[in-house]
C-alpha cells in the first residue's frame, strides 16, 4: 500500500522516534513517495482503537531468492502491550506466502533492546555483523 509522504513521515517519525530511524529523514517528499511506492514493496499499517499502532514494510523485489522485512515498529504508546510479537508473526507469515528462498531482517544496536531477541524467538538467526558509525541526526537542544 502506497502511503502519502505526510502520513508516512508521521508514522515513521513516531514509531522510530526513540530508535534514531534516520535513513528516510533525509529524503524529500518526492523521493519518499517514490521509495514507498516501488512495485514489490508493501507497507502495512496496524490500527488499534482507530489509530495507527505500528507498521511493517516488506520488500519483495528480490523474489524468488529473498524477501526483506525492511521496517517493523510500533508507536511508543503500544510498546509493551504484546502487539509486537503478534505483528511480527503476521509479517513473517505474510512474507512466506510469497515463497521466498529466505526472509531477512536487519537490526542494529540503536534499535529497541528487545528487537534482536524478538527476531530470534521468531526464528531469525544472525548471519552477519558489521560495524557502522553514523553522525547523530537528532538536532541539538
Short mmCIF file of C-alpha atoms in Angstrom, two decimals:
data_model
loop_
_atom_site.label_atom_id
_atom_site.label_comp_id
_atom_site.label_asym_id
_atom_site.label_seq_id
_atom_site.Cartn_x
_atom_site.Cartn_y
_atom_site.Cartn_z
CA UNK A 1 0.00 0.00 0.00
CA UNK A 2 1.49 3.35 -1.02
CA UNK A 3 1.16 5.93 1.72
CA UNK A 4 1.16 9.67 1.33
CA UNK A 5 4.52 11.17 2.31
CA UNK A 6 2.87 13.13 5.13
CA UNK A 7 1.29 10.05 6.67
CA UNK A 8 4.49 8.04 6.29
CA UNK A 9 6.56 10.86 7.86
CA UNK A 10 4.24 10.92 10.89
CA UNK A 11 4.10 7.15 11.18
CA UNK A 12 7.84 6.67 10.78
CA UNK A 13 8.82 9.63 12.97
CA UNK A 14 6.62 8.49 15.85
CA UNK A 15 7.46 4.80 15.51
CA UNK A 16 11.20 5.36 15.16
CA UNK A 17 11.48 8.39 17.45
CA UNK A 18 13.34 6.59 20.22
CA UNK A 19 15.41 4.42 17.87
CA UNK A 20 17.03 7.05 15.62
CA UNK A 21 15.42 5.93 12.38
CA UNK A 22 17.35 8.37 10.26
CA UNK A 23 17.63 6.87 6.77
CA UNK A 24 14.48 8.33 5.30
CA UNK A 25 14.57 11.66 7.14
CA UNK A 26 16.97 12.98 4.51
CA UNK A 27 14.56 12.24 1.64
CA UNK A 28 12.34 14.82 0.03
CA UNK A 29 8.60 14.15 -0.18
CA UNK A 30 9.03 13.13 -3.83
CA UNK A 31 11.90 10.76 -3.02
CA UNK A 32 9.95 9.24 -0.15
CA UNK A 33 6.85 8.81 -2.30
CA UNK A 34 8.95 7.04 -4.93
CA UNK A 35 10.69 4.85 -2.33
CA UNK A 36 7.46 3.71 -0.71
CA UNK A 37 5.57 3.19 -3.98
CA UNK A 38 8.08 0.84 -5.61
CA UNK A 39 6.46 -2.22 -7.15
CA UNK A 40 7.26 -5.10 -4.83
CA UNK A 41 7.39 -3.00 -1.67
CA UNK A 42 4.39 -3.25 0.64
CA UNK A 43 3.60 -1.15 3.71
CA UNK A 44 1.00 -2.48 6.10
CA UNK A 45 -0.30 -0.29 8.91
CA UNK A 46 -1.70 -1.82 12.08
CA UNK A 47 -4.54 0.12 13.68
CA UNK A 48 -5.76 -0.17 17.26
CA UNK A 49 -8.75 1.76 18.55
CA UNK A 50 -8.98 3.58 15.22
CA UNK A 51 -5.42 4.95 15.43
CA UNK A 52 -2.16 3.77 13.82
CA UNK A 53 -0.39 1.43 16.23
CA UNK A 54 2.56 0.39 14.08
CA UNK A 55 3.62 -0.71 10.65
CA UNK A 56 5.54 -3.25 8.63
CA UNK A 57 7.35 -2.69 5.37
CA UNK A 58 8.04 -5.79 3.30
CA UNK A 59 10.30 -5.80 0.25
CA UNK A 60 9.64 -8.50 -2.33
CA UNK A 61 11.77 -7.07 -5.16
CA UNK A 62 14.39 -9.83 -4.92
CA UNK A 63 11.94 -12.72 -5.23
CA UNK A 64 12.23 -15.64 -5.58
CA UNK A 65 15.60 -15.52 -3.83
CA UNK A 66 14.77 -13.30 -0.90
CA UNK A 67 12.19 -11.15 0.87
CA UNK A 68 13.14 -8.49 3.40
CA UNK A 69 11.38 -7.14 6.44
CA UNK A 70 12.65 -3.59 5.90
CA UNK A 71 10.83 -1.75 8.68
CA UNK A 72 8.91 -3.02 11.65
CA UNK A 73 7.82 -0.85 14.53
CA UNK A 74 5.16 0.18 16.98
CA UNK A 75 4.01 3.57 18.13
CA UNK A 76 5.51 4.16 21.60
CA UNK A 77 2.13 4.01 23.37
CA UNK A 78 1.66 0.45 22.05
CA UNK A 79 5.05 -0.93 23.08
CA UNK A 80 4.81 -3.47 25.90
CA UNK A 81 1.21 -4.47 25.17
CA UNK A 82 2.02 -7.74 23.37
CA UNK A 83 1.28 -6.30 19.95
CA UNK A 84 4.89 -6.52 18.69
CA UNK A 85 5.18 -10.31 18.67
CA UNK A 86 1.74 -10.59 17.08
CA UNK A 87 2.59 -8.07 14.33
CA UNK A 88 5.95 -9.71 13.66
CA UNK A 89 4.31 -13.13 13.38
CA UNK A 90 1.78 -11.69 10.93
CA UNK A 91 4.56 -10.06 8.86
CA UNK A 92 6.56 -13.28 8.73
CA UNK A 93 3.55 -15.31 7.62
CA UNK A 94 2.70 -12.65 5.01
CA UNK A 95 6.26 -12.72 3.64
CA UNK A 96 6.42 -16.52 3.47
CA UNK A 97 3.17 -16.59 1.48
CA UNK A 98 5.33 -15.33 -1.43
CA UNK A 99 7.63 -18.36 -1.07
CA UNK A 100 10.99 -16.55 -0.91
CA UNK A 101 14.19 -18.55 -0.66
CA UNK A 102 14.85 -16.73 2.59
CA UNK A 103 13.46 -13.89 4.69
CA UNK A 104 15.89 -11.35 6.13
CA UNK A 105 15.64 -8.53 8.64
CA UNK A 106 18.29 -6.03 9.65
CA UNK A 107 18.58 -4.53 13.09
CA UNK A 108 21.17 -2.55 14.96
CA UNK A 109 22.25 -1.50 18.44
CA UNK A 110 20.17 1.67 18.06
CA UNK A 111 17.00 -0.44 17.87
CA UNK A 112 14.77 -1.36 20.81
CA UNK A 113 16.77 -3.57 23.18
CA UNK A 114 14.20 -6.35 22.78
CA UNK A 115 14.30 -6.28 18.95
CA UNK A 116 17.05 -8.83 18.37
CA UNK A 117 15.73 -11.31 20.98
CA UNK A 118 12.24 -10.96 19.46
CA UNK A 119 13.58 -11.66 15.96
CA UNK A 120 15.50 -14.65 17.28
CA UNK A 121 12.41 -16.05 19.06
CA UNK A 122 10.58 -15.68 15.74
CA UNK A 123 13.19 -17.89 14.07
CA UNK A 124 15.67 -15.40 12.61
CA UNK A 125 19.33 -16.32 13.01
CA UNK A 126 22.15 -13.75 12.93
CA UNK A 127 24.33 -14.40 9.91
CA UNK A 128 26.41 -11.24 9.58
CA UNK A 129 27.52 -8.40 11.78
CA UNK A 130 29.06 -5.16 10.64
CA UNK A 131 30.25 -2.01 12.34
CA UNK A 132 28.97 1.28 11.02
CA UNK A 133 29.40 4.74 12.51
CA UNK A 134 26.80 7.42 11.87
CA UNK A 135 26.53 11.03 12.88
CA UNK A 136 23.70 11.55 15.34
CA UNK A 137 20.92 13.03 13.16
CA UNK A 138 18.96 14.46 16.10
CA UNK A 139 19.07 18.24 16.38
CA UNK A 140 20.99 19.68 19.28
CA UNK A 141 18.89 21.35 22.00
#
